[in-house]
Amino acid sequence: MNASTLRTLLQQLQSGNLSIDQTLDRFRNLPFESLGYANVDHHRMLRQGVPEAILCEGKTEAQVLGIARGILKQGVAVLATRADSKIARALKRLHKKAVHHQEARMVVIQQKPPKAQGDILVLTAGTADIPVAEETKVTASVLGSRVELLCDIGVAGVHRLLHNLERIQQARVVVVVAGMDGVLPTVVSGLIDKPVVAVPTSQGYGSHFGGIAPLLTMLNACSGGIGVVNIDNGFGAGYLAHRINLLPGR
Amino acid sequence: MNASTLRTLLQQLQSGNLSIDQTLDRFRNLPFESLGYANVDHHRMLRQGVPEAILCEGKTEAQVLGIARGILKQGVAVLATRADSKIARALKRLHKKAVHHQEARMVVIQQKPPKAQGDILVLTAGTADIPVAEETKVTASVLGSRVELLCDIGVAGVHRLLHNLERIQQARVVVVVAGMDGVLPTVVSGLIDKPVVAVPTSQGYGSHFGGIAPLLTMLNACSGGIGVVNIDNGFGAGYLAHRINLLPGR
Amino acid sequence: MNASTLRTLLQQLQSGNLSIDQTLDRFRNLPFESLGYANVDHHRMLRQGVPEAILCEGKTEAQVLGIARGILKQGVAVLATRADSKIARALKRLHKKAVHHQEARMVVIQQKPPKAQGDILVLTAGTADIPVAEETKVTASVLGSRVELLCDIGVAGVHRLLHNLERIQQARVVVVVAGMDGVLPTVVSGLIDKPVVAVPTSQGYGSHFGGIAPLLTMLNACSGGIGVVNIDNGFGAGYLAHRINLLPGR
Amino acid sequence: MNASTLRTLLQQLQSGNLSIDQTLDRFRNLPFESLGYANVDHHRMLRQGVPEAILCEGKTEAQVLGIARGILKQGVAVLATRADSKIARALKRLHKKAVHHQEARMVVIQQKPPKAQGDILVLTAGTADIPVAEETKVTASVLGSRVELLCDIGVAGVHRLLHNLERIQQARVVVVVAGMDGVLPTVVSGLIDKPVVAVPTSQGYGSHFGGIAPLLTMLNACSGGIGVVNIDNGFGAGYLAHRINLLPGR
Amino acid sequence: MNASTLRTLLQQLQSGNLSIDQTLDRFRNLPFESLGYANVDHHRMLRQGVPEAILCEGKTEAQVLGIARGILKQGVAVLATRADSKIARALKRLHKKAVHHQEARMVVIQQKPPKAQGDILVLTAGTADIPVAEETKVTASVLGSRVELLCDIGVAGVHRLLHNLERIQQARVVVVVAGMDGVLPTVVSGLIDKPVVAVPTSQGYGSHFGGIAPLLTMLNACSGGIGVVNIDNGFGAGYLAHRINLLPGR
Amino acid sequence: MNASTLRTLLQQLQSGNLSIDQTLDRFRNLPFESLGYANVDHHRMLRQGVPEAILCEGKTEAQVLGIARGILKQGVAVLATRADSKIARALKRLHKKAVHHQEARMVVIQQKPPKAQGDILVLTAGTADIPVAEETKVTASVLGSRVELLCDIGVAGVHRLLHNLERIQQARVVVVVAGMDGVLPTVVSGLIDKPVVAVPTSQGYGSHFGGIAPLLTMLNACSGGIGVVNIDNGFGAGYLAHRINLLPGR
Amino acid sequence: MNASTLRTLLQQLQSGNLSIDQTLDRFRNLPFESLGYANVDHHRMLRQGVPEAILCEGKTEAQVLGIARGILKQGVAVLATRADSKIARALKRLHKKAVHHQEARMVVIQQKPPKAQGDILVLTAGTADIPVAEETKVTASVLGSRVELLCDIGVAGVHRLLHNLERIQQARVVVVVAGMDGVLPTVVSGLIDKPVVAVPTSQGYGSHFGGIAPLLTMLNACSGGIGVVNIDNGFGAGYLAHRINLLPGR
Amino acid sequence: MNASTLRTLLQQLQSGNLSIDQTLDRFRNLPFESLGYANVDHHRMLRQGVPEAILCEGKTEAQVLGIARGILKQGVAVLATRADSKIARALKRLHKKAVHHQEARMVVIQQKPPKAQGDILVLTAGTADIPVAEETKVTASVLGSRVELLCDIGVAGVHRLLHNLERIQQARVVVVVAGMDGVLPTVVSGLIDKPVVAVPTSQGYGSHFGGIAPLLTMLNACSGGIGVVNIDNGFGAGYLAHRINLLPGR
């Protein structure tokens, strides 16, 4: 309910097409729109095919399917994260357009992919970080960003990083996915002037504490320009990178 | 040393304008440039008046002054963070253009402020979070961003937030500074579609653990689009927000 | 053994109906009553059909059945929590009135449900928090409270919460169950003036640390009026909410 | 803007007293009211003399005074917590009715104390826990609850507790304040059937970790009916106990 | 004192340049050599049939059997802890006197049980703590202590504890095994004047953190006279209690 | 009120020397004694000159003096721990027999020292651990144990330890006080067969975390027979060692 | 590309043997060499048969095989760590020289073992630490160090350690692998004057926290000369010990 | 082997019943006695002028002076660490050769500095890390190593590091001192083939947790060859680096 549909509603009341009780009912049934005008546009845009995410972990298959059906009814694309193969099969049975991105543990149901815009570059420090990076890539792609993935350019051999420096400096947003000691975002951000989204992963052992080590490294990075997301949160990184990437010229 | 200047150098050697030893010397004397071509431009741009930061905490007054002098010699602006009043006085004695932003605990030495571009909005959940927010504001302003600060719109009374919703939805980047339970970024990000930079502060007590509580809240935020920086890292938030804010149109 | 039965006992001694040794024996055989007078009534009331809980986790099937039999002998209802399906089947074999609340992981054996009193409202932030909320609901219902459950009204979309505001403000006690960042209790408590019981859940990943993130959020909530229970402790929340709900008028 | 004022507004439109643009303006200018109908009343009630709290820690004297002035202008009482003596003197200069509760580290500015209702009992395990308990007592008293304080009845000598059992069982709400190992709430809650609010304190040393030890004890209490607040959060305990205490009969 | 200087010393003795007493003095004044005397006897005593423990966790079946064989060769009894049923079967194949204490997860191989001396009382707060308590009981029994076990007398109903007070006050050493909030040792130690060995268990969930909650409770116990062992360390508690129990009269 | 005094009371009632109301009054006025028979003796014994401890930290001077006065009135000795010099001076003004043990941060008020019995040996790993060890020594001495202190025999030079082995093996109880890595109790307990009380201290830095490092070392000690107390808890160690030391022959 | 090969390149340009474009291509294709002159030699040396490690954990079988093939193509040996038996079989199918070190969980593919140099001694505190120690041994052996392994000489019986003292004092580097309380490195380093590499293991339970206890012990060791690696990081210890062991005479 | 059996052994030698070789064999075969031989020389060597360290923190001035006097009496040099200026002045009064290294917070008393051998290079990531690095430098120098210090070559600008690469690759041992995110050791070790000693410092704030962040980074370093010491442990790093540096050729 943006300003113009609100106006239409009031006009209908004014013109006698709606009674006051009918108008009040419309308000009651549209409680979200009453929140704030600008918000409405925001919601409308969201509802036109833009994916809505379901975190499958902790939900039953029936719950995931139920939520997916609800989303599809609104004409919105579905983006199921942390979907195991059982959930994936169920979603593929639900909708023929469902695509299972196995490495990213995601299922996407989207009528037609949006035009890829901007330039997000996703880097991984190691091979084991790839699933999280794939989650980032699929997320941002489905939302409408152009995304490229460069793997295994960790700092243990800093030349691998420097070798790709020019490409890295071209990107609008760089997402750096790293487990172990998580030092890659520090080094990358020190070499570029664009925003860096850092994703610690749970790859490691011992005092790695399931990702705390790289998380702390990234939060304490001695080079600036880095925003950190939760451990293994490839989806969150993709969503944030997409928001940044799609910023219009100022 | 980008590709074309490297070509020129080699042409000078080829044409006999430089001897091999002279060419080798050029290489030796330009070690940074040998890293990567684009990097050079990047550095040059950085050196033209863009501030370089000094974290004063843990440094002696003599060290801070020494570093500041070094930066000024390069014609670069100085941005001293976490400067106590003693350091501030010393920097003001060092340079007449030094400005002490007391609440932000910063000293800035800048020949002339850059033109304010874009639109960064900094929100604080509470009054006690203002010093960190001020650090963000000064940092991004000095770097060349237009920044506005809205204080004390925490979630305990959610109407304060909704009251400012329209303004919040207009900004290019929103920085949310919050101590205590740190819930503000979650709520804000759920209402807008622009990137959010979240800054946990050390304001709180008991199981707050000096900022761990809001830090974890922000990392686990159930609404996406949030990049987190270190506890009390107003400088880092300002720098990241500036990088995002200055992105050109894609 | 309250004051009057103690008096009766002493009168029986005085009148020669009991010897001193018999009187001493009565004392020995009633050790609990010697604790405190009021306590006796309290215990008696507890023993008339009020459920007693068995935390099944960490106990063998034989132990659970043994304890359940002991409780039933006292004419008290049984409330088995964290019961897996194997334990549930065994309890159903033990007693025909046993009811298995699968989502809540509970088995209840109760002769006849008490009259539902008062008004407890249980909210969940997400779908994955429902099992804990169900545990709260079953617990408080079995104890004699009227309980209603509203699911998935998390803060990522604050309109879902505001949509239900009127209902929330009507309840005597509101239990808020939330994983991830656990921000819902803060927002809810800021909108009402009744006691809030907050239950962090282990739903989340990475720096969520199995529920520490929402636990800290709730303990540091910037709006007051919130009492926190252990992570995933749906039973404890139901019990506390019931105690509050049944308070008579002052 | 509750249902009836909304109806009035629409009637004015219908009857031609307001144009559509004027009606839309009313919507724009009343953002809070659009949130939820009951909320309005709720806020109004809150604003009639009920104290609003200022956490002084982390705020400058000027900020505390500014906020206090703002609250007083609304005709609301002021409840300043964690006020050091410097802040206390400033508040006493600000308003002649300001009372400094030194042990509780609070300053209260209240036109006339409300009638004390209900029955809150605050227990402390040790002498060193008294300041936190005093904060609870002052808070709930100022809000309108009748509060009594019983000190130093810790479990090391369980007879001290049992000695007071009858009084404890009479209270509507029991607040238990305990540092060290924090076992008192467990024992108390096992002896009564009313809600218990547990407050861990930072009194202790070594592996006490500034209150983590009693906090965990309380969260894991093996007797139910306990709601926990943050370490040293006497204010929060008082506010929660008051909300519970003032519940009308169901 | 390397081989050659030792040889020289002995030669001086042999040649009469040093008396035996002078030679002994040289030994005494060289720190290491004085170490050993009493120790030898001590070791000999230990080797006469006193059990030696094998922690099976983390060892292969072959390793456990190898170590057991080595111990048996020395004529010492074997006490295998944390033995799963596979290890248990293997040890029973190894030696016909092997006894599997299933609940305690232990296997004992002992030619003939020593005479039971003294009086150790083991208490558990809950039913789920019994396996750890059994480990304590078996350990101390096998070493030669008389041990009794009293289960499920936790503090949630303090009368269960007080009911057994006389028996508890009689014991020479009381071992208290408790999970959840771990408050039992505090209460027990406040009622007796004998040493208490406290064993936190991993029974609990959420903020229990696998036993950290009761561990901290016990370390911070506000009543003295308590020595704490590692989480779930029934063996260690039994060994310590045995050392205390067997102290001769002073 | 043990069995025989209870019998006497009942006989007085039976013989008409007490009315029923008088008998009930006796019950009411003796609530502690009703707890358990043996407990009475225990309490009586405790009240005859045995010191009662005051943890001064967190208490005001007035509170400490008030408690001390209360203890002295009962004819019991006072043992004030963690007393700074200001408190010490005040206690010395309160009572002429007050002795300030400065290194131990204790003040003792005791009519006449008890006869020293048994044999407690206190070892420190380093010089900086001495204050805690002194607290242990003073505590156990005041309670009536014979205590000896051996300092700075840490494991960095294992010969220092072995040099004292014979003495260590003679003691009835060994208290080991160690900061840094806290390895001394492991090594000591492996060399003796008597109970070891281990006290971690806060001496160390960095990843020592104020005593967590030695605390964990001691809890995980690979040699058995060790009971651990809280970090820096010299008092607790002394009290536990005394309870063990005074055990009569079995 | 050291100084002389750079000179040669430039001479080829100067002499017309290379065009400018060809010279630029050489630069582009040798990006690593441009990093630093000495680095080149370093890399070359590394590529002559020195193993390169693959951490198998977190990688798919296909990824491990792919990386192994890449390494083998460069003529370098493969050292796969944390390889389960499935990966091991796959690597044995890939290359006939693949050797599976089962206890060490490693697979090595090496044309011919290098000559064993120097003297590394690996000690384990317990039997359960052997797998980690084997990983150290295989790693350093494959790299070219002579390695010996001494197991189960923990400190609980310090004589086992002292018995091997002479051998320990002979080694060039001593690696100490210990779980539980991790005290062995402290004691060993106090007895020798060579570098000690300490490896905490995850062997333990309860407050061991998966290796944190021995890790902290080692970091806080009161004897110096100890470098610590990550929990269970046998590979890292072997690599570090090898680097130290191969240092030429100064 | 107690005193009497030792005496018997010597008598057998004296009387000719045992040869010297037989007597020596008896010593060898008795485990404890074999410990000591080599060790003795080792100790003697240590005692000839090699410094012995005093950690001043936690010790009184009198204790430090007493220990220093004891060391000097043995003709050994004194190395006092973490000495504040008060202790420094006292040590300078004690001995005229005492030198106060202010930045390193050390006092050294050494008759004549040993010849500087080998080549240790100490790097710091930032200016604030210099005090710890100075402690390393002074320690290793005093022990007899040649040490050079390179400051402020952190990774935020990786060119600063690469600029010094040649020098870094020449060193025998590299000590890397870093606070903040602690990434420098990872990058350095990836570029060289010599042992790296990593020292995390407490320089940082927020989620830095007093050095935990860089400590974890270093323990999880994705490049090998790194041994980690405690946070701020410049002394330990210097001592370890010296042990490595002084290794003779193999």
GROMACS .gro file of C-alpha atoms in nm, chain H residues 12-126:
model
  115
 1762GLN     CA    1   8.103  -5.333   4.891
 1763LEU     CA    2   8.315  -5.118   4.663
 1764GLN     CA    3   8.548  -5.023   4.949
 1765SER     CA    4   8.583  -5.383   5.056
 1766GLY     CA    5   8.656  -5.494   4.703
 1767ASN     CA    6   8.340  -5.696   4.660
 1768LEU     CA    7   8.242  -5.469   4.375
 1769SER     CA    8   8.467  -5.315   4.110
 1770ILE     CA    9   8.416  -4.954   4.016
 1771ASP     CA   10   8.255  -5.063   3.688
 1772GLN     CA   11   8.015  -5.289   3.872
 1773THR     CA   12   7.928  -5.009   4.108
 1774LEU     CA   13   7.868  -4.774   3.817
 1775ASP     CA   14   7.645  -5.037   3.657
 1776ARG     CA   15   7.435  -5.056   3.972
 1777PHE     CA   16   7.386  -4.683   3.947
 1778ARG     CA   17   7.290  -4.706   3.583
 1779ASN     CA   18   7.037  -4.977   3.647
 1780LEU     CA   19   6.856  -4.786   3.920
 1781PRO     CA   20   6.642  -4.552   3.723
 1782PHE     CA   21   6.666  -4.236   3.932
 1783GLU     CA   22   7.038  -4.231   3.967
 1784SER     CA   23   7.088  -4.250   3.595
 1785LEU     CA   24   6.911  -3.921   3.559
 1786GLY     CA   25   7.164  -3.698   3.678
 1787TYR     CA   26   7.497  -3.733   3.505
 1788ALA     CA   27   7.473  -3.531   3.194
 1789ASN     CA   28   7.240  -3.300   3.372
 1790VAL     CA   29   7.510  -3.202   3.613
 1791ASP     CA   30   7.732  -3.071   3.342
 1792HIS     CA   31   7.439  -2.899   3.196
 1793HIS     CA   32   7.374  -2.729   3.525
 1794ARG     CA   33   7.733  -2.636   3.572
 1795MET     CA   34   7.743  -2.479   3.232
 1796LEU     CA   35   7.429  -2.285   3.308
 1797ARG     CA   36   7.584  -2.153   3.624
 1798GLN     CA   37   7.889  -1.997   3.460
 1799GLY     CA   38   7.775  -1.647   3.396
 1800VAL     CA   39   7.465  -1.728   3.195
 1801PRO     CA   40   7.185  -1.492   3.302
 1802GLU     CA   41   6.900  -1.615   3.516
 1803ALA     CA   42   6.568  -1.435   3.483
 1804ILE     CA   43   6.349  -1.275   3.751
 1805LEU     CA   44   5.990  -1.197   3.654
 1806CYS     CA   45   5.939  -0.887   3.872
 1807GLU     CA   46   5.561  -0.868   3.835
 1808GLY     CA   47   5.394  -1.005   4.147
 1809LYS     CA   48   5.710  -0.981   4.355
 1810THR     CA   49   5.794  -0.719   4.615
 1811GLU     CA   50   6.101  -0.503   4.574
 1812ALA     CA   51   6.260  -0.685   4.866
 1813GLN     CA   52   6.198  -1.023   4.704
 1814VAL     CA   53   6.345  -0.913   4.372
 1815LEU     CA   54   6.655  -0.775   4.542
 1816GLY     CA   55   6.693  -1.091   4.749
 1817ILE     CA   56   6.674  -1.315   4.446
 1818ALA     CA   57   6.911  -1.090   4.253
 1819ARG     CA   58   7.165  -1.105   4.533
 1820GLY     CA   59   7.139  -1.484   4.538
 1821ILE     CA   60   7.200  -1.504   4.165
 1822LEU     CA   61   7.494  -1.265   4.177
 1823LYS     CA   62   7.654  -1.469   4.452
 1824GLN     CA   63   7.662  -1.765   4.215
 1825GLY     CA   64   7.851  -1.549   3.967
 1826VAL     CA   65   7.558  -1.555   3.731
 1827ALA     CA   66   7.420  -1.256   3.542
 1828VAL     CA   67   7.079  -1.117   3.638
 1829LEU     CA   68   6.801  -1.052   3.386
 1830ALA     CA   69   6.503  -0.884   3.555
 1831THR     CA   70   6.191  -0.867   3.335
 1832ARG     CA   71   5.879  -0.651   3.369
 1833ALA     CA   72   6.072  -0.424   3.601
 1834ASP     CA   73   5.903  -0.093   3.673
 1835SER     CA   74   6.117   0.213   3.732
 1836LYS     CA   75   6.108   0.168   4.109
 1837ILE     CA   76   6.253  -0.182   4.086
 1838ALA     CA   77   6.499  -0.059   3.826
 1839ARG     CA   78   6.633   0.209   4.056
 1840ALA     CA   79   6.667  -0.043   4.339
 1841LEU     CA   80   6.863  -0.282   4.120
 1842LYS     CA   81   7.088   0.001   4.002
 1843ARG     CA   82   7.157   0.081   4.366
 1844LEU     CA   83   7.231  -0.289   4.424
 1845HIS     CA   84   7.492  -0.318   4.151
 1846LYS     CA   85   7.676  -0.059   3.954
 1847LYS     CA   86   7.675  -0.267   3.634
 1848ALA     CA   87   7.296  -0.279   3.632
 1849VAL     CA   88   7.157  -0.143   3.304
 1850HIS     CA   89   6.795  -0.039   3.274
 1851HIS     CA   90   6.641  -0.107   2.930
 1852GLN     CA   91   6.341   0.114   2.978
 1853GLU     CA   92   6.133   0.034   2.673
 1854ALA     CA   93   6.191  -0.339   2.730
 1855ARG     CA   94   6.107  -0.296   3.099
 1856MET     CA   95   6.422  -0.493   3.183
 1857VAL     CA   96   6.726  -0.458   3.404
 1858VAL     CA   97   7.042  -0.651   3.317
 1859ILE     CA   98   7.338  -0.707   3.546
 1860GLN     CA   99   7.615  -0.872   3.349
 1861GLN     CA  100   7.990  -0.853   3.408
 1862LYS     CA  101   8.071  -0.845   3.041
 1863PRO     CA  102   7.843  -0.903   2.747
 1864PRO     CA  103   7.902  -1.234   2.567
 1865LYS     CA  104   8.019  -1.239   2.206
 1866ALA     CA  105   7.718  -1.194   1.976
 1867GLN     CA  106   7.669  -1.505   1.765
 1868GLY     CA  107   7.435  -1.617   1.487
 1869ASP     CA  108   7.160  -1.397   1.349
 1870ILE     CA  109   6.817  -1.340   1.505
 1871LEU     CA  110   6.585  -1.094   1.333
 1872VAL     CA  111   6.297  -0.947   1.531
 1873LEU     CA  112   6.009  -0.793   1.333
 1874THR     CA  113   5.718  -0.591   1.469
 1875ALA     CA  114   5.390  -0.542   1.292
 1876GLY     CA  115   5.326  -0.204   1.454
   0.00000   0.00000   0.00000
